[in-house]
Short mmCIF file of C-alpha atoms and ligand atoms in Angstrom, two decimals:
data_model
loop_
_atom_site.label_atom_id
_atom_site.label_comp_id
_atom_site.label_asym_id
_atom_site.label_seq_id
_atom_site.Cartn_x
_atom_site.Cartn_y
_atom_site.Cartn_z
CA MET W 14 -119.14 105.56 147.48
CA THR W 15 -122.17 104.12 148.96
CA LYS W 16 -125.59 106.48 148.53
CA SER W 17 -127.23 107.14 151.91
CA LEU W 18 -130.85 106.10 151.91
CA ASN W 19 -132.34 109.36 151.13
CA GLU W 20 -130.01 110.15 148.17
CA LEU W 21 -131.59 107.16 146.58
CA SER W 22 -133.59 107.63 143.40
CA ILE W 23 -137.22 105.91 143.68
CA THR W 24 -136.52 103.27 141.56
CA GLU W 25 -133.20 102.16 143.44
CA ALA W 26 -135.63 102.36 146.87
CA ALA W 27 -138.20 100.48 145.32
CA ARG W 28 -136.01 97.84 145.22
CA GLY W 29 -133.79 98.16 147.96
CA LEU W 30 -137.13 97.41 150.05
CA ARG W 31 -138.08 94.27 148.02
CA SER W 32 -135.10 92.53 148.59
CA LYS W 33 -134.76 93.52 152.30
CA GLU W 34 -131.48 95.61 152.36
CA PHE W 35 -133.55 98.38 154.29
CA THR W 36 -136.71 98.96 155.64
CA VAL W 37 -139.21 101.28 154.74
CA ARG W 38 -139.04 102.83 158.22
CA GLU W 39 -134.93 103.94 157.67
CA LEU W 40 -135.91 105.10 154.53
CA TRP W 41 -138.77 107.46 156.27
CA ASP W 42 -136.04 108.02 158.48
CA ALA W 43 -133.18 108.98 156.77
CA CYS W 44 -135.37 111.84 154.61
CA ALA W 45 -136.59 112.76 157.52
CA THR W 46 -133.47 113.69 159.35
CA ALA W 47 -132.11 115.33 156.39
CA ALA W 48 -135.41 116.87 155.79
CA LYS W 49 -134.56 118.20 159.64
CA GLU W 50 -130.98 119.13 159.74
CA ARG W 51 -131.43 120.71 156.27
CA ASN W 52 -134.41 122.93 156.11
CA PRO W 53 -134.08 125.78 158.71
CA GLU W 54 -131.30 126.97 156.01
CA LEU W 55 -133.02 126.10 152.67
CA ASN W 56 -136.35 126.77 153.91
CA ALA W 57 -138.11 123.86 150.96
CA PHE W 58 -140.68 122.84 153.78
CA LEU W 59 -143.28 125.05 155.24
CA GLU W 60 -144.16 122.52 157.25
CA LEU W 61 -142.80 118.64 157.91
CA PHE W 62 -145.14 116.13 158.87
CA GLU W 63 -144.59 113.72 162.10
CA ALA W 64 -143.61 110.10 161.32
CA ASP W 65 -147.26 108.04 160.91
CA ASP W 66 -146.25 105.32 162.01
CA VAL W 67 -149.77 103.03 160.91
CA ALA W 68 -149.25 104.19 157.51
CA ILE W 69 -145.11 103.11 157.27
CA GLU W 70 -146.09 99.84 159.29
CA SER W 71 -148.61 98.83 155.99
CA ALA W 72 -146.31 99.86 153.59
CA GLN W 73 -143.57 97.75 155.06
CA LYS W 74 -146.62 94.83 155.18
CA ARG W 75 -147.75 95.25 152.08
CA ILE W 76 -143.68 95.51 150.31
CA ASP W 77 -142.99 91.92 151.91
CA GLY W 78 -146.25 90.87 150.84
CA GLY W 79 -145.09 90.99 147.74
CA GLU W 80 -147.92 92.74 145.80
CA ALA W 81 -146.81 96.40 146.38
CA PRO W 82 -147.01 99.55 143.85
CA LEU W 83 -143.79 100.75 143.09
CA LEU W 84 -143.98 104.07 145.43
CA CYS W 85 -145.30 102.46 148.14
CA GLY W 86 -143.26 103.47 151.46
CA ILE W 87 -141.80 106.29 149.41
CA PRO W 88 -141.53 109.82 151.20
CA LEU W 89 -142.61 112.11 148.99
CA ALA W 90 -142.82 116.01 149.31
CA MET W 91 -146.47 117.87 147.83
CA LYS W 92 -146.52 121.17 147.08
CA ASP W 93 -148.70 123.52 149.62
CA ASN W 94 -151.34 124.20 146.95
CA ILE W 95 -152.56 120.18 146.70
CA LEU W 96 -154.66 119.22 149.29
CA ILE W 97 -153.94 116.52 152.05
CA GLU W 98 -157.25 115.85 154.38
CA GLY W 99 -157.18 117.66 157.61
CA ARG W 100 -153.81 118.94 156.62
CA ILE W 101 -153.18 122.75 155.53
CA ALA W 102 -152.85 123.66 152.72
CA SER W 103 -151.81 127.35 151.97
CA ALA W 104 -150.94 127.64 148.87
CA ALA W 105 -148.21 130.04 150.74
CA SER W 106 -150.91 132.67 150.89
CA LYS W 107 -151.44 134.55 154.24
CA ILE W 108 -155.18 134.77 152.91
CA LEU W 109 -155.09 130.55 153.47
CA ALA W 110 -152.84 130.63 156.41
CA ASN W 111 -155.35 128.84 158.61
CA TYR W 112 -157.07 126.63 156.57
CA ARG W 113 -157.77 123.03 156.58
CA ALA W 114 -158.59 120.87 153.69
CA THR W 115 -161.21 118.67 153.90
CA TYR W 116 -160.66 116.68 151.01
CA ASP W 117 -157.82 114.51 149.79
CA ALA W 118 -156.42 115.55 145.80
CA THR W 119 -157.52 113.01 143.91
CA GLY W 120 -153.78 112.27 142.88
CA VAL W 121 -152.93 112.51 146.94
CA LYS W 122 -155.69 109.90 146.93
CA LYS W 123 -154.30 107.85 144.85
CA LEU W 124 -150.55 107.95 146.28
CA LYS W 125 -152.47 106.99 149.99
CA GLU W 126 -153.93 103.97 148.08
CA GLN W 127 -150.10 103.16 146.76
CA GLY W 128 -149.42 103.60 150.44
CA ALA W 129 -146.50 106.04 149.63
CA LEU W 130 -145.56 108.31 152.27
CA PHE W 131 -145.73 112.34 152.90
CA ILE W 132 -142.76 114.14 154.46
CA GLY W 133 -144.32 118.04 154.23
CA ARG W 134 -146.13 120.90 152.88
CA ALA W 135 -143.32 122.12 149.89
CA ASN W 136 -142.53 126.26 149.72
CA MET W 137 -144.09 127.49 146.70
CA ASP W 138 -144.51 131.48 145.24
CA GLU W 139 -148.25 131.99 146.88
CA PHE W 140 -150.72 130.71 144.47
CA GLY W 141 -148.36 129.41 142.10
CA MET W 142 -147.87 132.75 141.11
CA GLY W 143 -143.53 133.22 140.10
CA ALA W 144 -140.37 131.92 139.64
CA SER W 145 -138.50 132.14 142.20
CA THR W 146 -140.61 131.45 145.64
CA GLU W 147 -139.48 134.96 146.62
CA ASN W 148 -143.49 135.23 146.14
CA SER W 149 -144.24 133.11 149.20
CA ALA W 150 -145.77 134.58 152.60
CA PHE W 151 -143.65 133.16 154.61
CA GLY W 152 -140.04 133.26 153.03
CA PRO W 153 -137.92 132.10 149.51
CA SER W 154 -137.51 129.11 149.11
CA ARG W 155 -132.94 129.04 149.29
CA ASN W 156 -130.60 127.01 145.93
CA PRO W 157 -128.95 124.26 147.59
CA HIS W 158 -126.25 124.62 145.03
CA ASP W 159 -126.04 128.51 145.87
CA ILE W 160 -127.87 129.66 149.00
CA THR W 161 -127.95 132.84 147.86
CA ARG W 162 -129.82 132.53 144.72
CA VAL W 163 -133.40 131.69 144.12
CA PRO W 164 -134.74 127.95 143.50
CA GLY W 165 -136.68 128.68 140.35
CA GLY W 166 -140.64 128.63 140.94
CA SER W 167 -143.06 128.34 141.37
CA SER W 168 -142.52 124.86 142.64
CA GLY W 169 -139.46 126.22 144.19
CA GLY W 170 -140.38 124.24 147.53
CA SER W 171 -140.56 120.63 146.24
CA ALA W 172 -137.36 120.90 143.43
CA VAL W 173 -135.23 121.90 146.60
CA ALA W 174 -137.13 119.09 148.69
CA VAL W 175 -135.78 117.00 145.90
CA ALA W 176 -132.31 118.07 144.66
CA ALA W 177 -131.12 118.31 148.67
CA HIS W 178 -132.68 114.54 148.93
CA MET W 179 -134.95 115.12 151.71
CA VAL W 180 -137.38 113.49 149.50
CA LEU W 181 -137.04 111.19 146.92
CA GLY W 182 -139.57 112.46 144.85
CA ALA W 183 -142.29 115.44 144.61
CA TYR W 184 -145.20 116.76 143.74
CA GLY W 185 -145.77 120.48 142.10
CA THR W 186 -148.06 122.61 140.12
CA ASP W 187 -147.37 123.66 136.52
CA THR W 188 -149.33 127.01 135.18
CA GLY W 189 -146.99 128.24 133.37
CA GLY W 190 -143.34 125.97 134.12
CA SER W 191 -143.60 125.61 137.78
CA CYS W 192 -142.13 122.23 137.98
CA ARG W 193 -140.13 122.66 134.78
CA GLN W 194 -138.09 125.93 135.56
CA PRO W 195 -137.26 124.86 139.35
CA ALA W 196 -136.37 121.42 138.50
CA SER W 197 -133.69 122.91 136.01
CA HIS W 198 -132.71 125.95 138.65
CA THR W 199 -131.83 122.92 140.68
CA GLY W 200 -130.87 119.96 138.39
CA VAL W 201 -133.28 117.69 138.71
CA VAL W 202 -136.52 116.29 136.60
CA GLY W 203 -138.97 118.64 136.20
CA PHE W 204 -142.21 117.07 133.72
CA LYS W 205 -145.70 119.05 133.04
CA PRO W 206 -148.50 116.24 131.56
CA THR W 207 -150.81 116.66 129.10
CA TYR W 208 -153.19 119.05 129.53
CA GLY W 209 -156.32 116.50 131.09
CA ALA W 210 -153.49 113.45 131.66
CA VAL W 211 -154.11 114.16 135.69
CA SER W 212 -157.53 115.39 137.78
CA ARG W 213 -157.20 119.22 138.93
CA SER W 214 -159.60 118.23 141.95
CA GLY W 215 -158.05 119.26 144.91
CA LEU W 216 -155.72 122.02 143.67
CA ILE W 217 -155.82 125.05 144.32
CA ALA W 218 -156.81 126.96 140.91
CA LEU W 219 -154.78 129.35 139.73
CA GLY W 220 -155.22 129.23 135.67
CA SER W 221 -157.47 126.08 135.01
CA SER W 222 -157.18 125.85 131.39
CA LEU W 223 -153.47 125.94 132.10
CA ASP W 224 -152.68 123.89 135.38
CA GLN W 225 -151.54 120.49 136.04
CA MET W 226 -150.73 118.38 138.56
CA GLY W 227 -147.04 118.03 137.82
CA GLU W 228 -143.85 115.78 138.78
CA ILE W 229 -140.09 117.03 140.36
CA ALA W 230 -137.87 113.65 140.19
CA LYS W 231 -134.35 113.00 140.58
CA THR W 232 -134.16 110.62 137.11
CA PRO W 233 -136.91 110.44 134.09
CA GLU W 234 -137.51 107.01 135.06
CA ASP W 235 -138.85 108.59 138.39
CA ALA W 236 -140.43 111.36 136.72
CA LYS W 237 -142.82 108.60 135.09
CA ILE W 238 -143.22 106.60 138.10
CA LEU W 239 -144.72 109.45 139.81
CA PHE W 240 -146.77 110.72 137.13
CA ASP W 241 -148.30 106.82 135.97
CA ALA W 242 -149.23 106.87 139.71
CA VAL W 243 -151.39 109.96 139.46
CA ARG W 244 -152.94 110.28 135.80
CA GLY W 245 -155.75 109.00 134.57
CA GLN W 246 -159.73 110.25 133.84
CA ASP W 247 -161.28 111.34 137.12
CA PRO W 248 -164.90 112.27 137.64
CA LEU W 249 -164.17 114.89 139.90
CA ASP W 250 -162.91 116.63 136.73
CA ALA W 251 -164.77 116.83 133.24
CA THR W 252 -161.26 118.10 131.86
CA THR W 253 -159.85 114.67 132.47
CA PHE W 254 -159.66 112.75 129.42
CA ALA W 255 -160.64 108.86 128.46
CA PRO W 256 -158.28 106.42 126.87
CA GLY W 257 -157.72 106.60 123.45
CA THR W 258 -158.53 109.76 122.95
CA TYR W 259 -155.65 111.07 121.39
CA PRO W 260 -153.89 109.05 118.85
CA ALA W 261 -151.72 105.81 119.74
CA PHE W 262 -147.93 106.45 119.51
CA GLU W 263 -144.56 104.38 119.09
CA ILE W 264 -141.66 105.37 120.99
CA PRO W 265 -139.26 106.27 118.17
CA LYS W 266 -136.33 103.72 117.99
CA SER W 267 -134.78 107.20 116.52
CA PHE W 268 -136.00 110.78 117.32
CA ARG W 269 -136.49 113.16 115.10
CA ILE W 270 -135.78 116.64 117.45
CA GLY W 271 -137.09 119.70 115.95
CA VAL W 272 -135.41 122.58 117.37
CA PRO W 273 -136.43 126.57 116.59
CA HIS W 274 -133.07 127.78 115.54
CA HIS W 275 -134.90 131.03 115.36
CA LEU W 276 -136.02 131.59 119.43
CA LEU W 277 -132.31 130.58 120.45
CA GLU W 278 -130.50 133.74 118.74
CA ASP W 279 -131.07 135.97 121.14
CA GLY W 280 -131.69 137.12 125.38
CA ILE W 281 -130.20 133.01 125.88
CA ASP W 282 -126.75 133.01 127.96
CA GLU W 283 -123.66 131.82 125.88
CA ASP W 284 -122.92 129.05 127.87
CA VAL W 285 -125.92 127.99 128.30
CA LYS W 286 -126.91 127.77 125.05
CA GLU W 287 -122.83 125.68 124.45
CA ASN W 288 -124.90 123.58 127.13
CA LEU W 289 -127.80 123.10 124.28
CA ASN W 290 -126.16 122.19 121.39
CA ALA W 291 -123.73 119.64 123.31
CA THR W 292 -126.49 117.91 124.53
CA LEU W 293 -127.97 117.63 120.94
CA LYS W 294 -124.75 116.67 119.45
CA SER W 295 -124.55 114.01 121.69
CA LEU W 296 -128.05 112.71 121.29
CA GLU W 297 -127.25 113.52 117.29
CA SER W 298 -124.46 110.45 117.95
CA LEU W 299 -126.46 108.05 119.34
CA GLY W 300 -128.50 108.43 115.80
CA HIS W 301 -131.26 110.38 116.39
CA THR W 302 -131.46 113.12 114.14
CA VAL W 303 -131.81 117.52 114.59
CA VAL W 304 -134.79 118.42 112.20
CA PRO W 305 -134.67 122.90 111.83
CA ILE W 306 -138.45 124.09 112.56
CA SER W 307 -139.72 127.24 112.69
CA LEU W 308 -142.39 128.38 115.32
CA PRO W 309 -143.25 132.03 114.14
CA THR W 310 -146.21 132.47 116.46
CA SER W 311 -143.94 131.59 119.65
CA VAL W 312 -142.64 135.08 120.06
CA PHE W 313 -146.06 136.14 121.31
CA ALA W 314 -146.37 133.15 123.84
CA LEU W 315 -145.28 135.00 126.60
CA PRO W 316 -147.83 138.41 126.37
CA VAL W 317 -150.56 135.32 125.61
CA TYR W 318 -149.31 133.51 128.37
CA TYR W 319 -149.74 136.91 131.13
CA ILE W 320 -153.73 138.28 129.57
CA ILE W 321 -154.87 134.78 130.13
CA GLN W 322 -153.00 133.31 133.06
CA PRO W 323 -154.05 136.47 135.32
CA ALA W 324 -157.55 136.49 133.69
CA GLU W 325 -158.07 132.96 134.77
CA ALA W 326 -156.20 133.70 138.12
CA SER W 327 -158.19 136.73 138.78
CA VAL W 328 -162.06 134.68 138.57
CA ASN W 329 -159.96 131.74 140.48
CA LEU W 330 -158.63 134.23 143.54
CA ALA W 331 -162.44 135.66 143.70
CA ARG W 332 -163.70 132.88 146.07
CA TYR W 333 -161.03 133.97 149.01
CA ASP W 334 -163.41 136.48 150.31
CA GLY W 335 -163.01 136.35 154.08
CA VAL W 336 -166.72 134.37 154.19
CA ARG W 337 -165.85 130.95 152.94
CA TYR W 338 -162.20 130.07 153.67
CA GLY W 339 -159.25 131.12 155.39
CA LEU W 340 -158.69 134.85 156.98
CA ALA W 341 -161.33 136.81 158.35
CA GLU W 342 -161.12 140.06 158.90
CA ARG W 343 -164.27 142.11 159.66
CA GLY W 344 -164.42 146.19 158.63
CA ASP W 345 -168.27 148.02 159.55
CA SER W 346 -169.64 146.83 156.39
CA LEU W 347 -170.02 143.42 154.01
CA LEU W 348 -167.84 145.78 151.62
CA ALA W 349 -165.51 146.59 154.10
CA ASP W 350 -165.00 142.51 155.39
CA TYR W 351 -163.25 141.78 151.63
CA VAL W 352 -161.95 144.82 151.32
CA LYS W 353 -159.90 144.40 154.69
CA THR W 354 -159.25 140.61 154.00
CA ARG W 355 -157.99 140.32 150.53
CA ALA W 356 -156.05 143.74 151.77
CA GLU W 357 -154.22 141.92 153.67
CA GLY W 358 -154.67 138.18 152.70
CA PHE W 359 -152.84 138.87 149.39
CA GLY W 360 -149.45 139.58 148.69
CA GLU W 361 -148.11 142.35 145.84
CA GLU W 362 -148.46 139.48 142.96
CA PRO W 363 -151.76 138.18 143.51
CA LYS W 364 -152.60 141.86 143.77
CA ARG W 365 -151.20 142.63 140.63
CA ARG W 366 -152.74 139.43 138.62
CA ILE W 367 -156.09 140.25 139.90
CA LEU W 368 -155.40 144.17 138.47
CA LEU W 369 -154.21 143.29 135.22
CA GLY W 370 -157.31 139.83 135.16
CA THR W 371 -160.06 142.22 136.25
CA PHE W 372 -158.84 144.50 133.25
CA VAL W 373 -158.34 142.32 130.38
CA LEU W 374 -162.06 140.54 131.29
CA SER W 375 -163.48 144.41 131.65
CA SER W 376 -166.65 145.07 129.34
CA GLY W 377 -164.34 147.53 127.45
CA TYR W 378 -161.65 145.22 126.98
CA ILE W 379 -162.17 141.47 126.91
CA ASP W 380 -161.99 141.49 122.67
CA ALA W 381 -159.10 143.66 122.59
CA TYR W 382 -157.20 141.05 125.26
CA TYR W 383 -158.30 138.60 126.60
CA ARG W 384 -160.35 137.23 123.14
CA LYS W 385 -157.39 138.20 120.90
CA ALA W 386 -155.11 136.55 123.80
CA ASP W 387 -157.83 133.12 123.66
CA GLN W 388 -157.28 133.37 119.38
CA ALA W 389 -153.87 133.41 119.42
CA ARG W 390 -153.49 130.56 121.45
CA GLY W 391 -155.38 127.94 119.13
CA VAL W 392 -152.64 129.82 116.40
CA LEU W 393 -149.84 128.60 118.99
CA ARG W 394 -150.89 125.56 119.14
CA ALA W 395 -152.29 125.05 115.29
CA GLU W 396 -149.02 125.39 114.57
CA TYR W 397 -146.94 123.14 117.09
CA ASP W 398 -149.15 120.78 115.66
CA ALA W 399 -147.60 121.64 112.39
CA ALA W 400 -144.03 121.24 113.29
CA PHE W 401 -144.73 118.11 114.92
CA GLU W 402 -145.17 116.50 110.83
CA SER W 403 -141.68 116.58 110.91
CA CYS W 404 -139.82 115.72 114.70
CA ASP W 405 -141.08 113.38 117.32
CA VAL W 406 -139.68 116.42 120.16
CA ILE W 407 -139.31 119.74 120.09
CA ALA W 408 -135.96 121.02 122.03
CA PHE W 409 -134.86 124.28 123.35
CA PRO W 410 -133.74 125.99 127.21
CA THR W 411 -136.02 125.42 129.99
CA THR W 412 -134.38 128.73 130.59
CA PRO W 413 -132.39 131.65 129.31
CA SER W 414 -129.79 131.24 132.34
CA PRO W 415 -129.84 129.35 135.44
CA ALA W 416 -130.21 130.57 139.16
CA PHE W 417 -130.55 134.35 139.26
CA LYS W 418 -129.91 135.93 142.98
CA PHE W 419 -132.34 136.82 145.15
CA GLY W 420 -134.17 140.33 144.29
CA GLU W 421 -131.95 140.47 141.33
CA LYS W 422 -135.57 140.31 139.32
CA SER W 423 -137.31 142.43 141.10
CA ASP W 424 -138.71 144.19 138.04
CA PRO W 425 -142.34 141.90 137.45
CA VAL W 426 -142.14 142.06 133.74
CA SER W 427 -137.86 141.00 134.34
CA MET W 428 -139.26 137.88 136.75
CA TYR W 429 -142.37 137.37 134.37
CA LEU W 430 -139.16 136.92 130.91
CA GLU W 431 -138.03 133.79 133.22
CA ASP W 432 -140.88 131.87 131.17
CA ILE W 433 -140.30 132.59 127.37
CA PHE W 434 -139.42 129.24 127.05
CA THR W 435 -142.31 127.03 129.26
CA VAL W 436 -145.11 128.47 129.33
CA THR W 437 -146.34 127.32 125.38
CA ALA W 438 -146.15 124.14 126.86
CA ASN W 439 -149.74 125.39 128.72
CA LEU W 440 -151.01 127.56 126.33
CA THR W 441 -150.91 124.23 123.99
CA GLY W 442 -151.78 121.71 126.48
CA MET W 443 -148.91 119.82 125.14
CA PRO W 444 -146.92 117.51 127.51
CA ALA W 445 -142.88 119.10 128.21
CA ILE W 446 -139.60 117.95 130.95
CA SER W 447 -136.35 119.92 131.89
CA VAL W 448 -133.64 117.72 132.50
CA PRO W 449 -130.70 118.44 133.69
CA MET W 450 -127.45 119.24 130.82
CA GLY W 451 -124.66 120.04 132.83
CA ASN W 452 -123.57 123.05 134.41
CA VAL W 453 -122.19 126.87 134.13
CA GLU W 454 -120.14 128.91 136.24
CA ARG W 455 -121.13 131.95 138.12
CA ASP W 456 -119.00 133.35 140.85
CA GLY W 457 -117.66 130.37 140.94
CA VAL W 458 -120.31 128.06 141.58
CA LEU W 459 -121.21 125.18 139.27
CA LEU W 460 -125.03 125.88 138.64
CA PRO W 461 -127.42 123.55 136.33
CA THR W 462 -129.11 124.10 133.60
CA GLY W 463 -132.32 121.76 131.78
CA ILE W 464 -132.78 120.56 128.39
CA HIS W 465 -136.64 121.02 127.87
CA PHE W 466 -138.51 119.03 125.46
CA THR W 467 -142.06 119.27 124.73
CA ALA W 468 -143.97 115.69 123.19
CA PRO W 469 -147.28 116.34 120.81
CA LEU W 470 -150.44 116.00 123.20
CA GLY W 471 -151.01 112.84 124.53
CA ALA W 472 -147.11 111.85 123.79
CA ASP W 473 -146.15 111.62 127.08
CA ASP W 474 -144.40 109.15 127.74
CA LEU W 475 -142.04 110.35 124.50
CA LEU W 476 -140.66 112.65 126.90
CA PHE W 477 -139.64 110.18 129.80
CA LYS W 478 -138.06 108.20 126.61
CA ILE W 479 -135.87 111.34 125.34
CA GLY W 480 -134.90 112.53 128.90
CA ALA W 481 -133.87 108.82 129.37
CA LEU W 482 -131.25 109.19 126.51
CA VAL W 483 -130.15 112.73 127.91
CA THR W 484 -128.68 111.50 131.60
CA GLY W 485 -127.69 108.08 129.82
CA GLU W 486 -130.02 105.64 131.80
CA THR W 487 -131.91 102.91 130.12
CA LEU W 488 -136.12 103.07 130.00
N1 LIG R 24 -143.58 131.32 136.06
C1 LIG R 24 -145.37 131.53 136.07
C2 LIG R 24 -145.69 132.48 136.07
O1 LIG R 24 -145.63 132.93 137.25
C3 LIG R 24 -145.20 130.10 136.72
C4 LIG R 24 -146.43 129.95 137.09
C5 LIG R 24 -146.66 128.72 137.41
O2 LIG R 24 -146.35 127.34 136.82
N2 LIG R 24 -148.04 128.23 138.56
O3 LIG R 24 -146.96 132.79 136.57
#
């Protein structure tokens, strides 16, 4: 069966464009038509863009000229918290519903230079706070495998756009798992780079020491293409690092895969565990080894994250005051302006995190909460560094269960528990990937699950390789 153009991977489409099997316009039309048809049901996009004829024609010319980068002419989705000059970037919040970006994010600028095309802005949990996309102020996205279930979050729209073949690849942001987790729930690949590998300039900040622009793709190879297109030091983001900052590493012929069995005993669905074990077995049969490791501090990762992240979020969200950006409600005093704007503009989850974050940073509690969490973060990193002496990558499931039903996790703590496996990579800054590892059945429907690998700082490329070993591609 031949695939329709929107079903191709980036690698396949780049090849087809170069061998003149189809044109950039035909590829755009296939994606735009699929997006228009499926978006009313899936709500992956908050806005679909009109075709940009100039960009399409110039991409075609560059491809015909034989010098085009791989993403030239490839239709992509951009999460609604990544700035594209002249376009609305609302972070799925009422407070920014009318905000138009005045400049391109560095990643977007690079993509435009490479001739990539943007189909639209993808739905998300408000400001990236959530694990289901239910926190979007503009309605949730739906999982294409079962529309009664969430796609995961916060980059749920980006993941749905890729999984439902509305685009060939997408960008999201990942502060605590927001690219990897929705990728796992929708059956695609999600990647979070080493902190500082990609510029945060032009990303609407959530947790500045945790945020990275991440990639969502159909294959590990495509994820690498998307990452390579945006990575690199940027004078506009002092936390981006120069080449040579991290020790060079070689991609091993035979991987040593560290598995922290003690973290996998409770709280994970049995069939998810079975998929994990089967995936590890098949890697062993290819000549790779599984090494038992111990990460005792990992049990504190989630509470540490839910102190540091709200702390940083409360500071980053202070700028939305009705004076500078977005919604501006007026009361009878300046203070009343602030209060009204923020009360009406923010949804429940941002309000909860502002309260929590302000509390853990307040003078009476900062030592007990924020500073302690920051110390624990250092211990976590040291523990991971030590574990990497006996293994090349660390593996566990991306989430404890497959995609859940809408409303099932209305208690915030049960929603936070969804992040149990993903937050550590953000706390340590380490790169991580989620790759599909087979389905599990719920209510007669097959739902995807994902295997999660973490690599040492700067060793991002190891992850595409191990990911390709799982999916059976050659890379
Ligand atoms: N689910 C996590 C949270 O709610 C992660 C969010 C993210 O990575 N943006 O904070």
